[in-house]
XYZ file of C-alpha atoms in Angstrom:
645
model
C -33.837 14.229 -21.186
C -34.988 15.236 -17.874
C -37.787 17.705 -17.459
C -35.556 19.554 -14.875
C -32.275 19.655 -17.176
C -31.701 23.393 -18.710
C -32.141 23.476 -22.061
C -31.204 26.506 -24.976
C -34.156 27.664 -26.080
C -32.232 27.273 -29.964
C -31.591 23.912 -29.982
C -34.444 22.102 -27.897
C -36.819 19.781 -29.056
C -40.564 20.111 -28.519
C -41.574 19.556 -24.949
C -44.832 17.346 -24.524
C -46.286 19.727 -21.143
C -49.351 19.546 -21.837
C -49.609 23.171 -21.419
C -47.295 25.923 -19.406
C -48.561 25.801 -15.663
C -46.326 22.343 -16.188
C -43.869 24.287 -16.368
C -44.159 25.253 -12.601
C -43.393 21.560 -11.668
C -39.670 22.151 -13.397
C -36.630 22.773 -11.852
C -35.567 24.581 -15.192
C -38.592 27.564 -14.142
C -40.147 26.910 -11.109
C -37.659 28.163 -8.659
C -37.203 31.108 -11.526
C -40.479 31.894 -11.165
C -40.921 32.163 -7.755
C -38.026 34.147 -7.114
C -38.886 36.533 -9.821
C -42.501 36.360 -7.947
C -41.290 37.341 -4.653
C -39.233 39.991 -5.792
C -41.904 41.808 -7.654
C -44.032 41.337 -4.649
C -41.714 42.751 -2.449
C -40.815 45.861 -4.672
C -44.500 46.907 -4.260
C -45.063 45.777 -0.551
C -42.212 48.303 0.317
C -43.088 51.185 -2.250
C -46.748 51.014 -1.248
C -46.343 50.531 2.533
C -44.087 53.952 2.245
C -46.077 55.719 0.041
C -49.316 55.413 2.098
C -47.055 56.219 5.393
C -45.755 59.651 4.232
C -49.129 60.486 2.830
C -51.489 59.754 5.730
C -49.403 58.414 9.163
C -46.736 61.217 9.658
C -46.054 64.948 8.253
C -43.289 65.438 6.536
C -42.357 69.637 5.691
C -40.554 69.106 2.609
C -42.443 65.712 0.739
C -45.960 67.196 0.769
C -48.709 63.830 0.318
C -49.887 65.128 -3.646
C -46.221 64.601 -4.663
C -45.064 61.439 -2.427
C -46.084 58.941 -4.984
C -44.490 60.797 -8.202
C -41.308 61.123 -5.964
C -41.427 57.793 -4.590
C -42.264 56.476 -8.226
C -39.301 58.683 -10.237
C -36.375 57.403 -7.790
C -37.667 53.760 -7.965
C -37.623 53.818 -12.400
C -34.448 56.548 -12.481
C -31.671 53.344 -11.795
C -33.496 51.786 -14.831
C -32.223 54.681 -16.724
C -28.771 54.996 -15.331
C -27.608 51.354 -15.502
C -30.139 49.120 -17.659
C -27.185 49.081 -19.663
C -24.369 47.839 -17.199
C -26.676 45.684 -16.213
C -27.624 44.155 -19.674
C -23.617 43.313 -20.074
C -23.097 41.599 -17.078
C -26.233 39.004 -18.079
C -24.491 38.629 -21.281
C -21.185 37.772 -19.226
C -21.581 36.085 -16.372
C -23.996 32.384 -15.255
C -27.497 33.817 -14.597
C -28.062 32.137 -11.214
C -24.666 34.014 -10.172
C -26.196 37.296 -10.552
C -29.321 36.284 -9.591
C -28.033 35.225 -6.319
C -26.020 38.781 -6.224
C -29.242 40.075 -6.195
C -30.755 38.391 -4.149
C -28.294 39.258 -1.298
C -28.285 43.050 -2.705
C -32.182 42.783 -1.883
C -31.667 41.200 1.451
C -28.947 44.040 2.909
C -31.721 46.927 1.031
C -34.739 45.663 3.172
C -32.696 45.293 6.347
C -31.533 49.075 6.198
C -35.298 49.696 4.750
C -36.714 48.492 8.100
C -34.885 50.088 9.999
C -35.851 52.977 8.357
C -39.251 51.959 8.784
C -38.796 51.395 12.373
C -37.569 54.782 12.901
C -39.763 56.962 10.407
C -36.288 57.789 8.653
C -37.981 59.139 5.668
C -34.715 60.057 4.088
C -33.077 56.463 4.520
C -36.268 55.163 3.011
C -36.244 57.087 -0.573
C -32.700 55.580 -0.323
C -33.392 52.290 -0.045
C -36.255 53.129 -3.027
C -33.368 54.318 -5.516
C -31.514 51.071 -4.546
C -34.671 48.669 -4.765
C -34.983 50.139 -8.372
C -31.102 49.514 -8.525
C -31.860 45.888 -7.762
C -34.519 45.457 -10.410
C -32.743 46.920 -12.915
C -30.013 44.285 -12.343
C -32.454 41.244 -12.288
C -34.521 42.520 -15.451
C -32.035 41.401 -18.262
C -31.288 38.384 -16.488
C -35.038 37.420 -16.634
C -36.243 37.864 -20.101
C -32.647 36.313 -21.292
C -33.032 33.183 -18.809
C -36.370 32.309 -20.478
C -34.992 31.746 -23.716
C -31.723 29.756 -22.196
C -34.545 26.964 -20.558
C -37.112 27.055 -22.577
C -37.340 26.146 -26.964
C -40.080 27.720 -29.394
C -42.894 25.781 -28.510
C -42.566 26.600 -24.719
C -41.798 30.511 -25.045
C -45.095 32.094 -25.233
C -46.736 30.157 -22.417
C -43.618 30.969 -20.197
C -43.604 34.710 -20.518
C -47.296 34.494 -20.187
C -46.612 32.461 -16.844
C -43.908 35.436 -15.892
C -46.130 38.212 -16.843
C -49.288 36.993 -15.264
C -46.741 35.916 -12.018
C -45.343 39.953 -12.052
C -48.947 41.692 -12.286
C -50.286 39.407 -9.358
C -47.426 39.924 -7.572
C -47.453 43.630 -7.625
C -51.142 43.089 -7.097
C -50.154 41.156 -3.910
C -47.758 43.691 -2.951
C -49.391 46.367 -2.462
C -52.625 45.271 -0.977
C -50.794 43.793 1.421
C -48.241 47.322 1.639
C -51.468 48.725 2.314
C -52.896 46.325 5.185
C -50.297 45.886 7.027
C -49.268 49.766 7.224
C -52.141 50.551 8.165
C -52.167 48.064 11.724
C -52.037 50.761 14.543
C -49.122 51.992 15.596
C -47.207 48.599 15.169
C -47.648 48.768 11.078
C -44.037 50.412 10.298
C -42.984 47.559 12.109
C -44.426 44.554 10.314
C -43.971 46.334 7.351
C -39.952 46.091 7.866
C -40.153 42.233 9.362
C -41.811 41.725 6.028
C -39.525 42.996 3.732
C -37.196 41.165 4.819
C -38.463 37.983 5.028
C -39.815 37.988 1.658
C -36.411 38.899 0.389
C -35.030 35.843 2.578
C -37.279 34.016 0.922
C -36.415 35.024 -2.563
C -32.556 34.345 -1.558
C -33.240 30.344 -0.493
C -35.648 29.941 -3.689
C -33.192 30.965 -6.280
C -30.291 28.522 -4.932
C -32.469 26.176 -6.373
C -32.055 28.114 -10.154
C -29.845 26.100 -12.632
C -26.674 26.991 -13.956
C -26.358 28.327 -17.305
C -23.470 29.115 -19.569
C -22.599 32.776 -20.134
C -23.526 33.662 -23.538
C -20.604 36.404 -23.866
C -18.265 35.190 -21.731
C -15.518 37.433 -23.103
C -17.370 40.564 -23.148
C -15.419 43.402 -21.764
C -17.797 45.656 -19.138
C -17.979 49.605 -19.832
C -18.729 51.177 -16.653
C -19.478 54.166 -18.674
C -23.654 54.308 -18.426
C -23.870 57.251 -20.817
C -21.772 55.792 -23.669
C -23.147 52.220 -22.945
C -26.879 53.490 -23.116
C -26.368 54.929 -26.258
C -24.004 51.535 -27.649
C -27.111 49.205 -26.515
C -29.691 51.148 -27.900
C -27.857 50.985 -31.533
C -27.626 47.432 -30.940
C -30.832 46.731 -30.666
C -31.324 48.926 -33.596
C -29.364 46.664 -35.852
C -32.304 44.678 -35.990
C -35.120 46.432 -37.019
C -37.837 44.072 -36.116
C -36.543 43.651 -32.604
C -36.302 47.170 -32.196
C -39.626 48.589 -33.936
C -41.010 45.525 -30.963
C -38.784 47.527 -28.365
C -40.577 50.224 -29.040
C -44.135 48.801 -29.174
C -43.569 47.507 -25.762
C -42.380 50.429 -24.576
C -45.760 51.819 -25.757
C -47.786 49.092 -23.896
C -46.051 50.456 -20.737
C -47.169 53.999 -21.877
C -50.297 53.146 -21.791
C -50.648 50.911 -18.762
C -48.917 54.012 -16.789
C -51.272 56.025 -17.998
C -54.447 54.449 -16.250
C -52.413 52.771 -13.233
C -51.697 56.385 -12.862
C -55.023 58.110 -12.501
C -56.711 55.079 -11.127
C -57.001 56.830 -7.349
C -58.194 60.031 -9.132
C -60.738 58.301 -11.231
C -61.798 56.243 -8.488
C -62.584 59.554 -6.489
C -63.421 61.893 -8.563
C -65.337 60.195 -11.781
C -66.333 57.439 -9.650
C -66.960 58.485 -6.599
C -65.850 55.439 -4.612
C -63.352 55.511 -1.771
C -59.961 54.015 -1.531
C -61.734 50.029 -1.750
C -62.971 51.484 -5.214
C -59.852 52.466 -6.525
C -57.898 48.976 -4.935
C -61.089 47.573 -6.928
C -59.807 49.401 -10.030
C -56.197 47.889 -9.697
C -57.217 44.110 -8.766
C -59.146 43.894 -11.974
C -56.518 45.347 -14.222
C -54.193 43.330 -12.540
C -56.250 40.053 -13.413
C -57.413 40.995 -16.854
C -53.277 41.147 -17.648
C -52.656 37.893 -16.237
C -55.666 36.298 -17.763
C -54.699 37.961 -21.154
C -50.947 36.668 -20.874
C -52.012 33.011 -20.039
C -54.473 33.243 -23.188
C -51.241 33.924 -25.241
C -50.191 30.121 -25.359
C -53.867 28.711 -25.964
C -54.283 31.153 -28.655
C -51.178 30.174 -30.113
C -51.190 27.048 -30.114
C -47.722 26.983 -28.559
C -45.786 28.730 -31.007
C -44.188 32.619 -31.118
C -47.674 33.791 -32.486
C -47.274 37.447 -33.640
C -50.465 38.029 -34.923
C -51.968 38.412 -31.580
C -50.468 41.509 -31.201
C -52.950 43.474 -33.629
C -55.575 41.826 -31.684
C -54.467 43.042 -28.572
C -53.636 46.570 -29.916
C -57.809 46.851 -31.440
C -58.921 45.464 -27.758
C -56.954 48.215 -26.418
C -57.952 50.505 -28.353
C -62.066 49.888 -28.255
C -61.872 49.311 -24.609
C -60.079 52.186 -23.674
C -62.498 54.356 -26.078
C -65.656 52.800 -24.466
C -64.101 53.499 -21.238
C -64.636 57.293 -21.837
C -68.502 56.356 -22.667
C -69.227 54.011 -19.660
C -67.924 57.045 -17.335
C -68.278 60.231 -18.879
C -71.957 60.744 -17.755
C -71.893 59.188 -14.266
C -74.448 61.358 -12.189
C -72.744 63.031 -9.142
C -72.969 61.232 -5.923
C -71.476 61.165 -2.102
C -67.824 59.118 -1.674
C -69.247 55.243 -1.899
C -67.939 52.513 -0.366
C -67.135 49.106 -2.578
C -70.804 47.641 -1.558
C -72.717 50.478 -2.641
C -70.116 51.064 -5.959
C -71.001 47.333 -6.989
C -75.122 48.223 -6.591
C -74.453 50.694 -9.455
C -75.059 48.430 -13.053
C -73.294 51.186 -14.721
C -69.983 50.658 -12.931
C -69.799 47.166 -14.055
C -69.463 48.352 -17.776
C -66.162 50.657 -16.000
C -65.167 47.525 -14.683
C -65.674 45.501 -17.819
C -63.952 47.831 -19.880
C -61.094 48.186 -17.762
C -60.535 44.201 -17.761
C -60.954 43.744 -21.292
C -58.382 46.549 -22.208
C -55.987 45.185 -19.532
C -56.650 41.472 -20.690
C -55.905 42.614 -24.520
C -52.819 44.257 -23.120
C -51.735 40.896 -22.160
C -52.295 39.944 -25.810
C -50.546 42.418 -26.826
C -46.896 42.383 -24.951
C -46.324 38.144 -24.262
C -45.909 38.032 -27.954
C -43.616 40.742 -28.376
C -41.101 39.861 -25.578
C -41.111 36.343 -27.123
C -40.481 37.839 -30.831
C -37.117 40.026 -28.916
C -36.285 36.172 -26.973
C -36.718 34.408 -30.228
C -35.315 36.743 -32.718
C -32.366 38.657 -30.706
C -28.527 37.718 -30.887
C -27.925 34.886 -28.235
C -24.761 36.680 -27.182
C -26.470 40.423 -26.987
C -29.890 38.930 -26.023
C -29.850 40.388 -22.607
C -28.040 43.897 -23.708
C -31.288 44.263 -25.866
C -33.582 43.647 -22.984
C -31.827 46.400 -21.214
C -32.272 48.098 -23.936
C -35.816 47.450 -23.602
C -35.862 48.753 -20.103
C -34.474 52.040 -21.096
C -36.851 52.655 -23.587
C -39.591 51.020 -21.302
C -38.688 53.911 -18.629
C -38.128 56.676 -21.273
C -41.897 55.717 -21.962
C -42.956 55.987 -18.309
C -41.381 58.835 -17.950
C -43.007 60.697 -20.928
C -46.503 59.341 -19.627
C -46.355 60.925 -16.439
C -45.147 64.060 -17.907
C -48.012 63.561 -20.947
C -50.733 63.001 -18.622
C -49.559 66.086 -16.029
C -49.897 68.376 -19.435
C -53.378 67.111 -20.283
C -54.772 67.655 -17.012
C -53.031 70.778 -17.087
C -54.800 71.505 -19.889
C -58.310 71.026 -18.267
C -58.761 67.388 -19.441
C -61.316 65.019 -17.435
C -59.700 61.447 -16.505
C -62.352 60.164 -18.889
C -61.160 62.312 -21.448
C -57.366 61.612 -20.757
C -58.205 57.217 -20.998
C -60.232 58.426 -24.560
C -56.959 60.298 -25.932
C -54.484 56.811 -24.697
C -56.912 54.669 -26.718
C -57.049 56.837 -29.985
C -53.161 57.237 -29.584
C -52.995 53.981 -29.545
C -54.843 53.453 -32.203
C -51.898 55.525 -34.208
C -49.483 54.527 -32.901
C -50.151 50.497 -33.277
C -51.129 50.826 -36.878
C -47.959 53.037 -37.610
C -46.090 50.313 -36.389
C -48.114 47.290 -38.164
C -46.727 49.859 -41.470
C -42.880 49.488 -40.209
C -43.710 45.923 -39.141
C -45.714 44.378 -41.999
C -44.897 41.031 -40.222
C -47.735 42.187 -37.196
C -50.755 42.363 -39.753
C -49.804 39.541 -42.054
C -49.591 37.112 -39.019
C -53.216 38.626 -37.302
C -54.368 38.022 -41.457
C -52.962 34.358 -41.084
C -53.658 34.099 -37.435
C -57.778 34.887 -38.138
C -57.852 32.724 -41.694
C -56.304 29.847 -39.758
C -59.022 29.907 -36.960
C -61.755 31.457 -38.073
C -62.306 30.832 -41.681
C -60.952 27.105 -41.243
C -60.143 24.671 -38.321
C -56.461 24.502 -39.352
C -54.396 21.844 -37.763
C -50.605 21.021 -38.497
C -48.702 18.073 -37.889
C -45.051 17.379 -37.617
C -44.250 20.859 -37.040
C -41.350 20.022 -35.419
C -39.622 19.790 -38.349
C -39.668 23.602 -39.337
C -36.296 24.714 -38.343
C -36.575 27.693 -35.091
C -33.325 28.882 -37.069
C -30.966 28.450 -39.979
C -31.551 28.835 -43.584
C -34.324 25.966 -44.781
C -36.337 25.770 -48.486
C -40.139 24.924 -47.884
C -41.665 22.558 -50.753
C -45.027 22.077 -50.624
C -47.945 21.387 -52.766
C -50.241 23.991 -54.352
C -53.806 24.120 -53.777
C -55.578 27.425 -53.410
C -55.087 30.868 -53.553
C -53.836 31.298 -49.438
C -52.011 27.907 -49.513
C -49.109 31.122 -48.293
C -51.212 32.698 -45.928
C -51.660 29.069 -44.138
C -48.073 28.565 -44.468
C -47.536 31.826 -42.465
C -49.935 31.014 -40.136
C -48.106 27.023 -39.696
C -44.226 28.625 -38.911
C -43.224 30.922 -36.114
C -40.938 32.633 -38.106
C -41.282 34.813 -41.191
C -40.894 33.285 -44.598
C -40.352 34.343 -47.904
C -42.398 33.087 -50.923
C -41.792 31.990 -54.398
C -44.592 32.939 -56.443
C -46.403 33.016 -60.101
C -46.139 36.586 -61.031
C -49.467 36.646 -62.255
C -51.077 36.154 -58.311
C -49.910 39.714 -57.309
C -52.599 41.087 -60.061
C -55.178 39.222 -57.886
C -56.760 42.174 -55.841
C -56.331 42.045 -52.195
C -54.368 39.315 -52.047
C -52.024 40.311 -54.524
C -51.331 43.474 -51.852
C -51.148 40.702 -48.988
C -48.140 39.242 -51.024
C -46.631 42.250 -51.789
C -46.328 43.415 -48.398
C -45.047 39.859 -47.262
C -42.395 40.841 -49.640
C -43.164 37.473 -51.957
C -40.877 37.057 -54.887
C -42.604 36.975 -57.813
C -41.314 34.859 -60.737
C -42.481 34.150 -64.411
C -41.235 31.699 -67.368
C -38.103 32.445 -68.732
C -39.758 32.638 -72.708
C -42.470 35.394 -71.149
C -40.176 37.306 -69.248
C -36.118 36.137 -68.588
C -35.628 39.510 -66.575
C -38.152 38.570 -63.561
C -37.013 34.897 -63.638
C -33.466 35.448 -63.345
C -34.093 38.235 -60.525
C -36.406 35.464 -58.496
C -33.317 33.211 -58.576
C -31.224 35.568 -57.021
C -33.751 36.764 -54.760
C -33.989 33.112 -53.458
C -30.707 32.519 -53.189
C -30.159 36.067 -50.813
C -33.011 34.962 -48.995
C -30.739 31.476 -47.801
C -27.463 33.336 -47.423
C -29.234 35.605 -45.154
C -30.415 32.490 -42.630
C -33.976 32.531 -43.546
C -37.132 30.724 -44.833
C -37.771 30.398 -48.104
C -40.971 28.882 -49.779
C -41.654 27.514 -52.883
C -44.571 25.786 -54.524
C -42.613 23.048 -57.096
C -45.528 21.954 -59.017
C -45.591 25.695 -60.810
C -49.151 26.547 -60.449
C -52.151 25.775 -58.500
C -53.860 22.252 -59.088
C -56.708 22.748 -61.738
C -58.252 19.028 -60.742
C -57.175 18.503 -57.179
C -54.092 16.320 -57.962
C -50.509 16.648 -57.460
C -48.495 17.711 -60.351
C -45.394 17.002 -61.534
C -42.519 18.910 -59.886
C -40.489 21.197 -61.730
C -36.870 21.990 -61.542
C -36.363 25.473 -60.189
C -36.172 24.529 -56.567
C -32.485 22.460 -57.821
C -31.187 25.798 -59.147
C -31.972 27.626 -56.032
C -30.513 24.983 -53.685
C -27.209 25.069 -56.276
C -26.659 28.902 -56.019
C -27.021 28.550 -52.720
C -24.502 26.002 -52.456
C -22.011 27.699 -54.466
C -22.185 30.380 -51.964
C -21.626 28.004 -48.901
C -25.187 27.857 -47.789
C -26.661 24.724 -47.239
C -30.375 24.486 -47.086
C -32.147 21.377 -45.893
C -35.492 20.859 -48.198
C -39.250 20.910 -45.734
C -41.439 18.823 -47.635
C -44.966 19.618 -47.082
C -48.517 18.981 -47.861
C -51.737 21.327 -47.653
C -54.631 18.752 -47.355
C -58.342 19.075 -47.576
C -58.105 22.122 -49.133
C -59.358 21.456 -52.647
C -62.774 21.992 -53.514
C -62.952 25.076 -50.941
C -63.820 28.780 -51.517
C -60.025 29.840 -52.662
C -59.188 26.798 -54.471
C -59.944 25.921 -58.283
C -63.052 23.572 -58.238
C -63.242 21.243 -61.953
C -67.069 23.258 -62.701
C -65.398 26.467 -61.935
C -62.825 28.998 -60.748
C -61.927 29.970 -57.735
C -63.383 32.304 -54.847
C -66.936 32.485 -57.020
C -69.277 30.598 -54.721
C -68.849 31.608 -50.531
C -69.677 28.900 -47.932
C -69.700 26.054 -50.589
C -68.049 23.928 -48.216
C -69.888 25.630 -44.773
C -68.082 27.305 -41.801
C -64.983 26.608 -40.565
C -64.320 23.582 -42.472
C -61.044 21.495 -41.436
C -57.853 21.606 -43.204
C -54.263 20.753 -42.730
C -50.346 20.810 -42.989
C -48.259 17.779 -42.754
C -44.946 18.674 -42.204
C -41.931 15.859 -43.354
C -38.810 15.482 -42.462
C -36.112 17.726 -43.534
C -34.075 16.578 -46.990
C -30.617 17.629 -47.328
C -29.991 19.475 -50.477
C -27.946 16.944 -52.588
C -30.786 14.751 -52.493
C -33.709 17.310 -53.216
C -34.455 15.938 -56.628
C -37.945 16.919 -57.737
C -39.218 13.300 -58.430
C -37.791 12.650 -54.855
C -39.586 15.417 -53.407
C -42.475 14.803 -55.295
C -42.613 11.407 -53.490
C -42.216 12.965 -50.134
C -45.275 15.175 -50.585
C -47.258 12.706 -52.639
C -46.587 10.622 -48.952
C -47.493 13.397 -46.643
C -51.294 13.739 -48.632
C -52.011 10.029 -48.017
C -51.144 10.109 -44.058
C-alpha cells in the first residue's frame, strides 16, 4: 500500500513512520494539515487585527475598547452553538474533501467582504464577517476530528492529533502576532490586513484540492435543519456512550480552563506583572508552545498507541502548575509598566513563565488523548455528529468561563487568585471524572508500572484486535501480569480472575474497579463459577476484550503450567450465541523472580528492589487462533512458543 492511499482508521495495519512528523510527507495528512493550519491562522489574523483596530486606531460610540474583545469573541463561538449540530450531519453524509472545499470557498467570499470592510472602517460589516468566520469553523470542525480517524489506524492516532493540535495553537499563535503587526503599519495597516485575509484563505482553497476522497460514513442520513431539536438529538447521542461522553465533557473542561488564563493574560500581564503589551504577547507565545510541545509528547509517551493514562498526568500538571502559578505571582513587588527586556531581568518572572508552560504543556497531555479515545471509540457512522457534539459542549464551557471569571473578579478576586481557584477546580473536577471513568486512573496505574517500575516492551502487538470481540490467553506470572496487560492494549479489557486476588489489599481494589470477574472452583463455590461464565460470555457478545489466565493460578516455580479447560466453555457459550472470538495467545516474560511474582525461597511482594530499578520485561503477542481450534494443549503450545522467542 502506498503511503499516500487513504486508509480507515478500523481496518489499517500498523504503519512503520518512524514517528508522526512523517506523517507531513503524506498525501493522506499533509495537505489536511495545512489547510486546517491556514485556516486557524487566518481566524486569528482577522479577529486580532479587528480587535486591536476598534480598541486603539478609531472610536467607535456604541463598541466601547473594554468590551470589543468579549463582543468580538461571543459572535465568533455563538455559530458553534447554533449549528455544531447541522454541521456534525453533513460530515457524517457527505465526502470530507467536498465540504472541505465548501469551506474553503465560504472562507474565501468571508475575507473578501471582510476587507473591504477593513478598507473602509465598516465596523458593522466586520462583526459580520466575525459571526460568519465562526460559521465557517463550525462547519470544518466535525469534518476534522472525523477525517483523522478515516486516514489514519490505532497506532498513528495519537501522534496525528498531537500534529493537529500543536499545528492549531501555533497557528493561532501565528495569527495573531501577525493580526497585531501588520494592523499596526501606519495608516496602510487596514489595508494589508484585508490583502492578507484573503490570500491566506486562497491559499487554504488550492491546498485542500490536494485532500483525498473519502467515503461518506452515513450516506443515507436525512439532514434536520432544525438546530434546536438537532442540538439536543446529538448531545443524547453522544450520551449513549458513556465513556465518550464523560471524555466530551473532560475536554470541554480543558477548554474551561485554557479560556480562563488566555482570558486574563493582558490583565495579568499589566496589572500583576507589570509588563506592557510585549509581556502579555510573551504570556501567549509560551502557552502556545508548551501546548504544542505537550501534544507532540503524546505519541512518544505512548508509544504509539491510544494511551489514556496520560490524561491523569496531564490533569495533576495542571493542577500543580496552575496552583504554583498563584505563588510565583502573588507577591511581585510593585513596579513602573516594563518592557519585555527589563521583564526577562526579573528571575522571579521566569518561575511565571515556567509555570505557565508546564501547565499549558500538561494541557497538551491532557486533551490529544481524549480526542483520540472519542476517534477511536465513537460510532463510525455518528463519529462526526459526536464531535459536534463536542463543540457544543466545548462552547457551553467557554461560555460559562467568561461568565465564571467576570463573577470572581466581580467578587474582588486578584488574577492570581482567579488562576489558584481554575487549578483547585480542576483538581475536582478531574478526579470526579477519573470516579465516572475508572478507565483514566487504571491506565495512568498501568501507564507508570509499565515505565517506571519496569522497562516494559511488547512485541507483535499488532495482533490485538483495534475492534471486535477477542479472548486474551496468556501465561501467569505475578501479581500485575493484568495491570501489564492493560498497559500492552489500547483498549479496555476485562479479566478473568482467582477470586481469592481481590482479598489482596490494594490491588484487590485495582481489580475491582477494572471491573475483573472473579471466579472460583466449582466444589468451593458453583454460584461464583457459573456467574464468571456468563460474565465472560456478555463480555464477547458485547464486542469486547476479554482476558483470561488458562494455567489457573500464578506459577509457584517459574514454569508454564498445564492449561485448563474453562477458556473452551467460554468460547462455546459464546458461540452458541453467534459470537465468534478469535483466541490472543500471549506470553509475559522475564517477569519471574521479580518483586510481585512468587520466588521458590519465598512469596511474593516481601523483598523490594530484589531485582534493582526498572528491570526489563515483556509481552509477546501471537497470532490470533480461531475458536474451533483453541484447544488448551494447542494454546498451551502457542504460549510455551512465544516464552522461547
Amino acid at each position: 500500500m502506498s503511503p499516500d492511499t487513504p486508509r480507515t482508521g478500523e481496518s489499517a495495519v500498523a504503519h512503520e513512520d518512524p514517528n508522526q512528523f512523517a506523517l507531513l510527507s503524506q498525501r493522506r495528512f499533509a495537505p489536511f494539515f495545512w489547510t486546517q493550519f491556514s485556516g486557524a491562522a487566518n481566524d486569528n489574523l482577522f479577529k486580532f487585527a479587528f480587535t486591536v483596530m476598534v480598541t486603539y486606531q478609531i472610536n467607535v460610540a456604541w463598541l466601547q475598547p473594554a468590551m470589543a474583545g468579549l463582543v468580538i469573541g461571543a459572535l465568533f463561538i455563538l455559530p458553534f452553538l447554533l449549528f455544531s449540530a447541522t454541521s456534525g450531519q453533513l460530515a457524517d453524509k457527505y465526502d470530507k474533501k467536498v465540504l472541505i472545499r465548501f469551506v474553503k470557498r465560504l472562507e474565501m467570499a468571508i475575507m473578501a467582504l471582510a476587507a473591504w470592510g477593513f478598507f473602509s472602517q465598516n465596523v458593522p460589516v466586520l462583526l459580520g464577517c466575525t459571526f460568519l468566520m465562526g460559521l465557517h469553523s463550525t462547519l470544518f470542525g466535525p469534518v476534522k476530528f472525523a477525517y483523522l480517524p478515516q486516514v489514519l489506524n490505532e497506532r498513528e492516532l495519537t501522534g496525528g492529533n498531537g500534529m493537529v493540535e500543536m499545528g492549531t495553537f501555533v497557528a493561532i499563535l501565528l495569527g495573531n502576532v501577525a493580526g497585531g503587526l501588520i494592523i499596526a503599519v501606519p495608516e496602510i495597516g487596514a489595508h494589508h490586513v484585508g490583502f492578507a485575509c484573503v490570500g491566506a484563505a486562497i491559499v487554504g482553497r488550492v491546498l485542500s484540492e490536494f485532500i483525498p476522497s473519502l467515503p461518506p460514513t452515513d450516506p443515507g442520513l436525512k439532514v434536520n435543519w432544525n438546530p434546536v431539536s438537532e442540538t439536543w438529538r446529538n448531545l443524547k447521542l453522544a450520551h449513549q456512550n458513556l465513556v465518550v461522553f464523560r471524555s466530551l465533557l473532560g475536554i470541554s473542561w480543558m477548554w474551561f480552563f485554557g479560556a480562563v488564563f488566555l482570558s486574563q493574560f493582558p490583565s495579568f500581564a499589566k496589572e500583576v506583572l507589570h509588563g506592557n503589551e510585549q509581556v502579555a504577547s510573551l504570556l501567549l507565545v509560551v502557552f502556545s508552545v508548551g501546548i504544542g510541545i505537550g501534544s507532540l509528547l503524546c505519541e512518544v509517551l505512548s508509544r504509539r498507541h491510544v494511551e489514556i493514562g496520560l490524561v491523569p498526568l496531564g490533569a495533576i500538571g495542571m493542577s500543580v502548575f496552575s496552583i504554583d502559578l498563584y505563588f510565583a505571582s502573588r507577591a511581585l513587588p510593585p513596579a513602573e509598566i516594563m518592557g519585555l527586556a527589563a521583564f526577562l531581568a526579573h528571575g522571579a518572572h521566569w518561575r511565571v513563565m515556567l509555570d505557565l508552560g508546564l501547565l499549558s504543556l500538561f494541557a497538551g497531555l491532557y486533551s490529544v488523548p481524549m480526542y483520540a479515545l472519542i476517534q477511536m471509540r465513537a460510532q463510525p457512522t455518528h463519529r462526526a455528529r459526536i464531535i459536534a457534539a463536542n463543540n457544543i459542549l466545548n462552547a457551553l464551557f467557554m461560555i460559562a468561563s467568561s461568565l465564571i471569571a467576570g463573577a470572581l473578579l466581580g467578587a474582588g478576586f486578584t488574577v492570581p487568585q482567579i488562576f489558584l481557584f481554575t487549578g483547585l477546580a480542576n483538581a475536582v473536577v478531574a478526579f470526579y471524572i477519573f470516579l465516572l471513568v475508572p478507565e483514566y486512573l487504571l491506565r495512568f496505574v498501568a501507564w507508570v508500572l509499565s515505565r517506571f517500575v519496569y522497562r516494559f516492551k511488547v512485541q507483535g502487538d499488532e495482533n490485538l484486535p483495534v475492534q471486535g470481540a477477542a479472548v486474551l490467553a496468556c501465561n501467569h506470572v505475578s501479581f500485575i501480569d493484568a495491570v501489564l496487560l492493560m498497559a500492552a492494549s489500547p483498549r479496555p479489557i476485562y479479566f478473568v480472575m482467582d477470586h481469592r486476588i481481590f482479598r489482596v489489599p490494594v490491588l484487590g481494589w485495582l481489580f475491582r474497579l477494572a471491573k475483573a470477574i472473579p471466579i472460583a472452583p466449582y466444589k468451593e463455590d458453583a454460584a461464583t463459577y457459573e456467574a464468571a461464565f456468563e460474565r465472560a460470555a456478555q463480555v464477547l457478545r458485547e464486542g469486547d476484550l476479554l482476558a483470561i489466565f488458562p494455567e489457573g493460578g500464578i506459577t509457584r516455580d517459574g514454569q508454564l503450567q498445564p492449561f485448563k479447560g474453562g477458556i473452551v466453555k467460554i468460547l462455546e457459550r459464546a458461540r452458541a450465541e453467534g459470537v465468534e472470538a478469535p483466541v490472543i495467545p500471549m506470553a509475559l516474560t522475564n517477569l519471574w523472580g521479580s518483586y510481585f511474582s512468587r520466588i521458590e525461597q519465598g512469596g511474593a511482594m516481601v523483598r523490594p528492589f530484589r531485582r534493582g530499578l526498572f528491570n526489563r520485561v515483556g509481552l509477546n503477542v501471537g497470532a490470533p487462533v480461531a475458536p474451533a481450534e483453541a484447544q488448551p494443549e494447542l494454546l498451551q503450545a502457542r504460549v510455551a512458543g512465544l516464552l522461547a522467542a
